[in-house]
Short mmCIF file of C-alpha atoms in Angstrom, two decimals:
data_model
loop_
_atom_site.label_atom_id
_atom_site.label_comp_id
_atom_site.label_asym_id
_atom_site.label_seq_id
_atom_site.Cartn_x
_atom_site.Cartn_y
_atom_site.Cartn_z
CA UNK Q 1 78.56 72.11 103.88
CA UNK Q 2 75.99 75.72 104.36
CA UNK Q 3 75.61 76.38 108.01
CA UNK Q 4 72.03 77.07 108.70
CA UNK Q 5 72.41 80.85 109.57
CA UNK Q 6 74.16 80.69 105.86
CA UNK Q 7 71.23 79.40 104.26
CA UNK Q 8 68.84 81.68 105.94
CA UNK Q 9 70.88 84.42 104.68
CA UNK Q 10 70.25 83.24 101.20
CA UNK Q 11 67.47 83.13 101.28
CA UNK Q 12 66.39 86.33 102.86
CA UNK Q 13 68.61 88.43 99.75
CA UNK Q 14 67.18 86.93 97.56
CA UNK Q 15 63.66 87.64 98.71
CA UNK Q 16 65.23 90.92 98.88
CA UNK Q 17 65.68 90.88 95.95
CA UNK Q 18 62.16 89.98 94.68
CA UNK Q 19 61.00 92.88 96.30
CA UNK Q 20 63.23 95.32 94.66
CA UNK Q 21 62.11 93.54 91.21
CA UNK Q 22 58.60 93.73 91.85
CA UNK Q 23 58.40 96.84 93.39
CA UNK Q 24 60.43 97.20 89.53
CA UNK Q 25 57.56 96.19 87.43
CA UNK Q 26 55.01 98.01 89.33
CA UNK Q 27 56.36 101.28 88.43
CA UNK Q 28 57.03 100.63 85.01
CA UNK Q 29 53.73 99.26 84.69
CA UNK Q 30 52.13 101.97 86.01
CA UNK Q 31 54.46 104.64 83.86
CA UNK Q 32 54.14 103.14 80.96
CA UNK Q 33 50.66 103.52 80.92
CA UNK Q 34 51.39 106.69 80.87
CA UNK Q 35 54.00 106.47 78.77
CA UNK Q 36 52.25 104.28 76.15
CA UNK Q 37 49.00 107.00 75.97
CA UNK Q 38 51.21 109.84 75.45
CA UNK Q 39 52.62 107.63 71.93
CA UNK Q 40 49.37 106.92 70.95
CA UNK Q 41 48.21 110.67 70.97
CA UNK Q 42 51.02 111.79 69.20
CA UNK Q 43 50.46 109.08 66.38
CA UNK Q 44 48.25 110.83 64.67
CA UNK Q 45 50.01 113.70 64.62
CA UNK Q 46 53.02 112.38 63.32
CA UNK Q 47 51.20 110.32 60.87
CA UNK Q 48 49.35 113.53 59.47
CA UNK Q 49 52.20 114.95 59.28
CA UNK Q 50 54.13 112.46 56.98
CA UNK Q 51 50.91 112.01 54.57
CA UNK Q 52 50.50 116.12 54.47
CA UNK Q 53 54.97 116.70 53.95
CA UNK Q 54 53.68 113.66 51.13
CA UNK Q 55 51.26 115.16 48.92
CA UNK Q 56 52.81 118.65 48.69
CA UNK Q 57 55.91 116.44 48.16
CA UNK Q 58 54.18 114.57 44.78
CA UNK Q 59 53.42 118.85 43.91
CA UNK Q 60 56.86 120.56 44.47
CA UNK Q 61 58.39 116.99 42.49
CA UNK Q 62 58.95 118.01 39.44
CA UNK Q 63 61.00 121.84 40.98
CA UNK Q 64 63.97 121.49 39.54
CA UNK Q 65 64.36 123.87 43.00
CA UNK Q 66 63.16 121.01 45.92
CA UNK Q 67 65.51 121.73 49.50
CA UNK Q 68 67.37 119.48 49.30
CA UNK Q 69 65.90 118.37 52.72
CA UNK Q 70 64.10 116.55 50.60
CA UNK Q 71 65.04 115.19 47.75
CA UNK Q 72 68.34 114.11 49.38
CA UNK Q 73 71.99 115.05 48.15
CA UNK Q 74 71.53 112.86 45.05
CA UNK Q 75 73.85 110.54 46.17
CA UNK Q 76 73.79 107.40 49.02
CA UNK Q 77 77.65 107.10 50.00
CA UNK Q 78 76.99 108.15 53.40
CA UNK Q 79 75.34 107.22 55.62
CA UNK Q 80 74.33 108.29 59.51
CA UNK Q 81 72.18 105.73 61.59
CA UNK Q 82 70.63 108.32 64.04
CA UNK Q 83 69.95 105.31 67.07
CA UNK Q 84 67.76 105.99 70.14
CA UNK Q 85 67.99 103.52 72.54
CA UNK Q 86 66.63 104.22 77.03
CA UNK Q 87 69.31 105.74 79.19
CA UNK Q 88 68.78 102.86 81.43
CA UNK Q 89 69.15 98.93 81.61
CA UNK Q 90 67.02 95.63 83.19
CA UNK Q 91 64.13 95.89 80.56
CA UNK Q 92 65.11 92.57 78.54
CA UNK Q 93 66.68 92.42 75.28
CA UNK Q 94 65.12 95.97 74.76
CA UNK Q 95 68.59 98.14 74.29
CA UNK Q 96 70.09 95.60 71.83
CA UNK Q 97 67.48 94.80 70.03
CA UNK Q 98 67.68 98.52 68.66
CA UNK Q 99 71.67 98.14 69.23
CA UNK Q 100 72.03 94.47 66.72
CA UNK Q 101 69.42 96.24 63.97
CA UNK Q 102 71.63 99.27 63.67
CA UNK Q 103 74.24 97.20 63.58
CA UNK Q 104 73.27 95.08 60.91
CA UNK Q 105 72.35 97.87 58.41
CA UNK Q 106 75.54 99.13 59.54
CA UNK Q 107 77.82 95.76 58.41
CA UNK Q 108 75.24 95.22 55.21
CA UNK Q 109 76.37 99.44 54.00
CA UNK Q 110 79.95 99.18 54.49
CA UNK Q 111 79.90 95.68 53.61
CA UNK Q 112 78.52 97.55 50.14
CA UNK Q 113 81.83 100.06 50.38
CA UNK Q 114 78.99 102.47 51.90
CA UNK Q 115 80.69 105.28 54.98
CA UNK Q 116 78.52 105.10 57.98
CA UNK Q 117 78.26 106.92 61.20
CA UNK Q 118 75.91 106.78 64.64
CA UNK Q 119 74.27 109.46 65.82
CA UNK Q 120 73.41 108.09 68.86
CA UNK Q 121 70.17 109.08 71.80
CA UNK Q 122 70.52 107.53 75.11
CA UNK Q 123 73.68 106.37 76.45
CA UNK Q 124 72.81 102.66 76.54
CA UNK Q 125 73.33 102.91 72.94
CA UNK Q 126 76.31 104.82 72.69
CA UNK Q 127 77.76 102.78 75.36
CA UNK Q 128 77.34 99.34 73.27
CA UNK Q 129 77.98 101.25 69.50
CA UNK Q 130 81.27 102.21 71.29
CA UNK Q 131 82.72 98.67 72.03
CA UNK Q 132 82.15 98.17 67.82
CA UNK Q 133 82.33 101.08 65.95
CA UNK Q 134 84.60 103.64 68.29
CA UNK Q 135 85.61 106.01 65.67
CA UNK Q 136 82.02 106.24 64.07
CA UNK Q 137 80.28 108.28 66.15
CA UNK Q 138 79.89 111.45 65.37
CA UNK Q 139 77.40 113.30 67.99
CA UNK Q 140 75.62 111.36 71.41
CA UNK Q 141 72.44 112.97 73.51
CA UNK Q 142 71.64 112.15 76.69
CA UNK Q 143 68.52 112.81 77.97
CA UNK Q 144 69.27 110.98 81.50
CA UNK Q 145 68.15 114.00 83.22
CA UNK Q 146 65.16 114.96 81.58
CA UNK Q 147 62.38 114.01 83.36
CA UNK Q 148 59.60 114.64 80.49
CA UNK Q 149 60.60 114.18 77.38
CA UNK Q 150 58.91 116.86 75.47
CA UNK Q 151 58.31 118.38 71.29
CA UNK Q 152 61.75 120.97 72.78
CA UNK Q 153 63.96 117.91 73.41
CA UNK Q 154 62.91 116.22 70.06
CA UNK Q 155 63.73 119.50 68.26
CA UNK Q 156 67.63 119.98 69.64
CA UNK Q 157 68.23 117.22 67.80
CA UNK Q 158 66.70 118.15 64.92
CA UNK Q 159 68.73 120.98 65.00
CA UNK Q 160 72.02 118.97 65.03
CA UNK Q 161 71.00 116.69 62.37
CA UNK Q 162 70.10 119.72 60.70
CA UNK Q 163 73.49 121.44 60.63
CA UNK Q 164 75.47 117.85 60.50
CA UNK Q 165 73.24 117.89 56.59
CA UNK Q 166 74.26 121.72 56.50
CA UNK Q 167 77.95 120.74 56.46
CA UNK Q 168 77.19 118.16 54.22
CA UNK Q 169 77.85 115.54 56.62
CA UNK Q 170 76.33 112.74 55.20
CA UNK Q 171 73.63 111.64 52.77
CA UNK Q 172 71.63 109.77 54.04
CA UNK Q 173 70.08 109.46 57.31
CA UNK Q 174 67.47 106.81 58.75
CA UNK Q 175 66.40 106.53 62.67
CA UNK Q 176 66.27 103.62 64.87
CA UNK Q 177 63.88 102.64 67.92
CA UNK Q 178 61.74 100.83 69.00
CA UNK Q 179 57.76 100.48 68.04
CA UNK Q 180 55.45 99.76 70.38
CA UNK Q 181 53.35 97.65 69.74
CA UNK Q 182 51.91 95.91 72.64
CA UNK Q 183 53.37 95.22 76.31
CA UNK Q 184 55.43 91.66 75.40
CA UNK Q 185 55.97 93.41 71.87
CA UNK Q 186 58.20 95.73 70.40
CA UNK Q 187 59.19 96.39 67.49
CA UNK Q 188 63.14 97.66 66.56
CA UNK Q 189 62.27 100.07 63.32
CA UNK Q 190 64.48 101.83 60.88
CA UNK Q 191 62.75 104.72 59.54
CA UNK Q 192 64.53 106.64 56.13
CA UNK Q 193 63.92 110.31 57.97
CA UNK Q 194 66.51 112.29 54.86
CA UNK Q 195 65.45 112.55 52.18
CA UNK Q 196 61.69 111.72 53.98
CA UNK Q 197 60.05 108.47 52.03
CA UNK Q 198 56.65 108.71 51.92
CA UNK Q 199 54.58 106.45 52.28
CA UNK Q 200 52.08 107.53 49.52
CA UNK Q 201 53.67 108.81 46.66
CA UNK Q 202 50.56 109.89 44.30
CA UNK Q 203 49.15 112.91 43.03
CA UNK Q 204 45.78 110.88 42.00
CA UNK Q 205 44.36 111.80 44.97
CA UNK Q 206 44.30 115.29 44.49
CA UNK Q 207 42.54 115.02 41.08
CA UNK Q 208 45.30 116.06 39.49
CA UNK Q 209 45.35 119.63 40.81
CA UNK Q 210 47.84 121.40 42.31
CA UNK Q 211 48.43 123.52 46.10
CA UNK Q 212 48.98 126.82 45.94
CA UNK Q 213 51.19 127.59 48.63
CA UNK Q 214 50.89 130.38 51.17
CA UNK Q 215 53.57 131.76 51.54
CA UNK Q 216 55.73 130.24 48.77
CA UNK Q 217 56.31 126.46 48.44
CA UNK Q 218 60.01 126.86 49.23
CA UNK Q 219 59.42 129.00 51.79
CA UNK Q 220 56.68 126.40 53.36
CA UNK Q 221 58.55 123.21 53.03
CA UNK Q 222 62.31 124.64 54.39
CA UNK Q 223 59.50 125.71 56.98
CA UNK Q 224 57.95 122.26 57.42
CA UNK Q 225 60.84 119.59 56.72
CA UNK Q 226 63.18 120.11 59.63
CA UNK Q 227 60.65 120.67 61.82
CA UNK Q 228 59.08 117.36 60.22
CA UNK Q 229 62.09 115.96 61.18
CA UNK Q 230 61.34 117.80 65.01
CA UNK Q 231 57.88 115.31 64.26
CA UNK Q 232 59.66 111.58 63.14
CA UNK Q 233 62.06 112.10 66.39
CA UNK Q 234 60.01 112.84 69.34
CA UNK Q 235 57.35 110.60 67.72
CA UNK Q 236 60.40 108.03 68.13
CA UNK Q 237 61.39 108.38 71.52
CA UNK Q 238 57.57 108.73 72.64
CA UNK Q 239 57.05 105.36 71.05
CA UNK Q 240 61.02 104.11 72.37
CA UNK Q 241 59.83 105.26 75.78
CA UNK Q 242 56.82 103.46 76.15
CA UNK Q 243 58.53 100.06 74.89
CA UNK Q 244 60.73 100.57 77.34
CA UNK Q 245 58.46 100.76 79.82
CA UNK Q 246 57.17 97.64 78.67
CA UNK Q 247 60.67 95.91 77.79
CA UNK Q 248 61.06 96.44 82.19
CA UNK Q 249 57.62 94.84 82.89
CA UNK Q 250 57.53 92.26 81.32
CA UNK Q 251 61.80 91.71 82.16
CA UNK Q 252 60.91 92.35 86.34
CA UNK Q 253 58.27 90.47 85.97
CA UNK Q 254 60.25 87.20 84.40
CA UNK Q 255 62.81 88.20 87.30
CA UNK Q 256 60.45 88.07 89.78
CA UNK Q 257 58.93 84.89 89.28
CA UNK Q 258 63.03 83.70 88.73
CA UNK Q 259 63.34 84.51 92.41
CA UNK Q 260 60.15 82.67 93.55
CA UNK Q 261 61.48 79.60 92.54
CA UNK Q 262 65.02 80.16 93.55
CA UNK Q 263 63.86 80.70 97.01
CA UNK Q 264 60.99 77.63 96.86
CA UNK Q 265 64.58 75.67 95.84
CA UNK Q 266 66.42 77.54 98.32
CA UNK Q 267 63.97 76.31 101.18
CA UNK Q 268 63.47 73.25 100.58
CA UNK Q 269 67.28 73.14 100.81
CA UNK Q 270 67.36 74.57 103.71
CA UNK Q 271 64.68 72.33 105.62
CA UNK Q 272 66.55 69.49 104.22
CA UNK Q 273 69.62 70.49 105.99
CA UNK Q 274 67.92 71.28 109.21
CA UNK Q 275 66.02 67.60 108.57
CA UNK Q 276 69.54 65.99 108.58
CA UNK Q 277 71.58 68.38 111.14
CA UNK Q 278 68.45 67.31 113.25
CA UNK Q 279 68.36 63.77 112.71
CA UNK Q 280 72.35 63.72 112.91
CA UNK Q 281 72.37 64.96 116.79
CA UNK Q 282 69.58 62.84 117.49
CA UNK Q 283 71.99 59.50 116.21
CA UNK Q 284 75.19 60.90 118.01
CA UNK Q 285 72.17 60.66 121.63
CA UNK Q 286 70.91 57.52 121.28
CA UNK Q 287 73.80 55.75 119.67
CA UNK Q 288 75.09 57.83 123.42
CA UNK Q 289 72.73 56.12 126.10
CA UNK Q 290 73.84 53.04 123.93
CA UNK Q 291 77.38 53.10 124.95
CA UNK Q 292 76.66 53.55 128.50
CA UNK D 1 25.92 120.35 51.01
CA UNK D 2 28.33 117.82 53.32
CA UNK D 3 30.22 119.53 55.34
CA UNK D 4 33.97 120.11 55.95
CA UNK D 5 35.58 116.68 57.51
CA UNK D 6 37.59 119.00 59.31
CA UNK D 7 41.03 116.97 61.64
CA UNK D 8 42.71 119.52 64.50
CA UNK D 9 46.08 117.52 66.01
CA UNK D 10 49.00 118.58 68.50
CA UNK D 11 51.53 116.68 68.86
CA UNK D 12 50.07 115.66 72.23
CA UNK D 13 46.81 114.47 70.76
CA UNK D 14 43.84 115.17 68.83
CA UNK D 15 42.08 118.10 69.31
CA UNK D 16 38.81 117.64 66.49
CA UNK D 17 37.83 115.39 64.50
CA UNK D 18 34.22 115.45 62.54
CA UNK D 19 32.73 117.27 60.19
CA UNK D 20 32.00 121.40 60.27
CA UNK D 21 30.42 124.18 58.63
CA UNK D 22 33.08 126.82 58.30
CA UNK D 23 36.61 127.13 60.26
CA UNK D 24 38.62 130.34 59.98
CA UNK D 25 42.09 129.91 59.91
CA UNK D 26 45.10 133.26 61.51
CA UNK D 27 46.61 132.66 58.12
CA UNK D 28 50.54 134.17 57.59
CA UNK D 29 49.03 135.98 55.05
CA UNK D 30 46.06 136.88 56.57
CA UNK D 31 42.99 135.63 58.38
CA UNK D 32 40.85 132.96 55.85
CA UNK D 33 37.89 131.32 56.26
CA UNK D 34 36.87 127.43 55.25
CA UNK D 35 34.35 126.69 53.69
CA UNK D 36 33.73 122.62 52.39
CA UNK D 37 34.89 122.14 48.71
CA UNK D 38 37.67 124.68 49.53
CA UNK D 39 40.62 124.79 46.78
CA UNK D 40 43.96 122.37 47.72
CA UNK D 41 46.36 124.97 49.30
CA UNK D 42 48.49 124.84 52.15
CA UNK D 43 49.55 127.61 54.46
CA UNK D 44 51.40 128.35 57.36
CA UNK D 45 49.73 129.76 60.80
CA UNK D 46 50.68 132.14 62.77
CA UNK D 47 50.20 132.54 66.07
CA UNK D 48 45.98 133.43 66.49
CA UNK D 49 42.56 132.08 66.64
CA UNK D 50 40.83 129.43 64.97
CA UNK D 51 37.13 129.12 65.48
CA UNK D 52 35.30 126.21 64.49
CA UNK D 53 31.70 126.69 62.99
CA UNK D 54 29.38 123.87 63.68
CA UNK D 55 25.48 124.45 64.04
CA UNK D 56 25.81 127.32 64.97
CA UNK D 57 28.24 127.13 67.79
CA UNK D 58 30.96 128.49 67.57
CA UNK D 59 34.46 126.78 68.95
CA UNK D 60 37.64 129.36 69.18
CA UNK D 61 40.64 127.43 69.98
CA UNK D 62 43.67 129.39 70.10
CA UNK D 63 47.11 128.24 68.49
CA UNK D 64 51.56 129.13 68.92
CA UNK D 65 51.87 128.63 64.96
CA UNK D 66 51.37 124.97 63.08
CA UNK D 67 50.04 125.65 59.22
CA UNK D 68 47.20 123.74 57.32
CA UNK D 69 46.25 121.80 54.28
CA UNK D 70 43.24 121.68 52.63
CA UNK D 71 42.58 118.70 50.35
CA UNK D 72 40.13 116.73 48.55
CA UNK D 73 40.02 114.64 52.08
CA UNK D 74 39.63 118.37 53.63
CA UNK D 75 41.29 120.45 55.90
CA UNK D 76 44.31 119.06 58.28
CA UNK D 77 45.14 122.02 60.76
CA UNK D 78 48.66 120.49 62.53
CA UNK D 79 49.49 122.73 65.41
CA UNK D 80 52.62 123.00 67.60
CA UNK D 81 50.55 123.83 70.13
CA UNK D 82 46.98 124.92 71.16
CA UNK D 83 44.61 125.13 73.83
CA UNK D 84 40.68 126.03 74.05
CA UNK D 85 40.23 129.90 74.87
CA UNK D 86 38.80 129.96 78.28
CA UNK D 87 42.21 127.17 79.02
CA UNK D 88 44.46 128.97 77.51
CA UNK D 89 47.57 130.36 80.00
CA UNK D 90 48.18 133.81 79.61
CA UNK D 91 50.87 133.72 81.95
CA UNK D 92 52.76 131.21 79.40
CA UNK D 93 52.38 133.64 76.98
CA UNK D 94 53.40 136.00 78.59
CA UNK D 95 56.83 134.67 79.34
CA UNK D 96 57.38 133.52 75.85
CA UNK D 97 56.72 137.32 74.55
CA UNK D 98 59.90 137.95 76.52
CA UNK D 99 62.10 134.76 75.38
CA UNK D 100 61.44 136.70 72.63
CA UNK D 101 62.12 139.87 73.18
CA UNK D 102 65.66 138.17 74.69
CA UNK D 103 65.92 136.49 71.62
CA UNK D 104 65.16 139.38 69.62
CA UNK D 105 68.27 141.28 71.88
CA UNK D 106 70.51 138.93 71.60
CA UNK D 107 70.03 138.38 67.50
CA UNK D 108 72.95 140.09 65.69
CA UNK D 109 72.55 137.83 62.28
CA UNK D 110 69.16 140.45 60.51
CA UNK D 111 67.64 137.76 58.32
CA UNK D 112 67.12 135.87 61.60
CA UNK D 113 66.88 139.21 63.38
CA UNK D 114 63.70 139.84 60.82
CA UNK D 115 62.22 136.57 61.23
CA UNK D 116 61.99 136.57 65.30
CA UNK D 117 60.63 140.36 65.07
CA UNK D 118 57.71 139.31 63.01
CA UNK D 119 57.24 136.25 65.37
CA UNK D 120 57.57 138.65 68.45
CA UNK D 121 54.87 141.13 66.42
CA UNK D 122 52.47 138.04 66.23
CA UNK D 123 52.70 136.66 69.84
CA UNK D 124 52.27 140.55 70.93
CA UNK D 125 49.22 140.76 68.12
CA UNK D 126 47.85 137.26 69.81
CA UNK D 127 48.20 138.61 72.78
CA UNK D 128 46.09 141.86 72.76
CA UNK D 129 43.29 140.23 70.40
CA UNK D 130 43.26 137.68 73.77
CA UNK D 131 43.08 140.92 76.62
CA UNK D 132 39.62 141.41 75.41
#
């Protein structure tokens, strides 16, 4: 049977852990608020960009010389999965959920005889994917040292992807991230970014009118498509950041509650043991006195 | 005549959304004013000042690149970076110019250099326009 001192130490240790998880929860909550605001502020830009590009794409789709980034290579044999995860853990199933979605997609594609490669953003996803697909990871971007996420980071990633595309390393690129719906709901999402898929593809909205381009359509698209890529990635990273803090907050909230339960159980056990010891000592004293 | 529906967004936030009378844009091939019912058009923007005219008042916003789309739904400006003229930080523009100068100096590819030089000129023009 453990001594009373051991029990006291155990309770103290649990309390210390609870303090840490509680603090982490509060930090996550305050960071979440900011991350959520940024993510929500970035949504209109990303969605408008999508609409505008969709409109332009619909009006130049007929052209044969549409840029490759827009129309794709014409094949869907080789896939690049861009998996965005967090740099840190202690956030419940956040990272695993994204990785699982990517892994399922990879398995489905492999079953169809397609070639699959990975581009990891974030260390956690890399660590998990490395185990299953050690040879298929082409790139890995680490944002651990980044304190505040800026558009430039997304631009850097987009440049690398465009470079890979120009070298004809892949035909289709899909982005995996976690969409932030609420503090308790983060939805792992897959979005195809090369060639881009637009939600609405109607030229009817224009009433059959054709856009005038200044400068030429080709120049604009050549400028716009890489930028769109960066915008979509930036958007994904911001959603991810908000989701991460949301997930971490609920995970740490759970941990704090569990620690509370554990402390109650341990205290009960401690008191019981103490009582038993006192009773035992009393019995020893009384029976000793009676023996005299 | 109904007003022009105008949306002005940057990656960080929505700067303006609503009906206006006219918007002047710094297009890549020259400034242009947009009135309600403009023909569908897409243009890239050079660094410059966007002027929003609404109920006789003018509002100036500095943009550093981006593009504009005029469609049936109105005018949409997607700016890379945008700030109200009075909040605009001339220091950061100066450092952008310095970066651009260094990029030009380091550049070896001719086509690339042309692009960079053009961008540098645009930034300088913006600086000059804002200086007074």
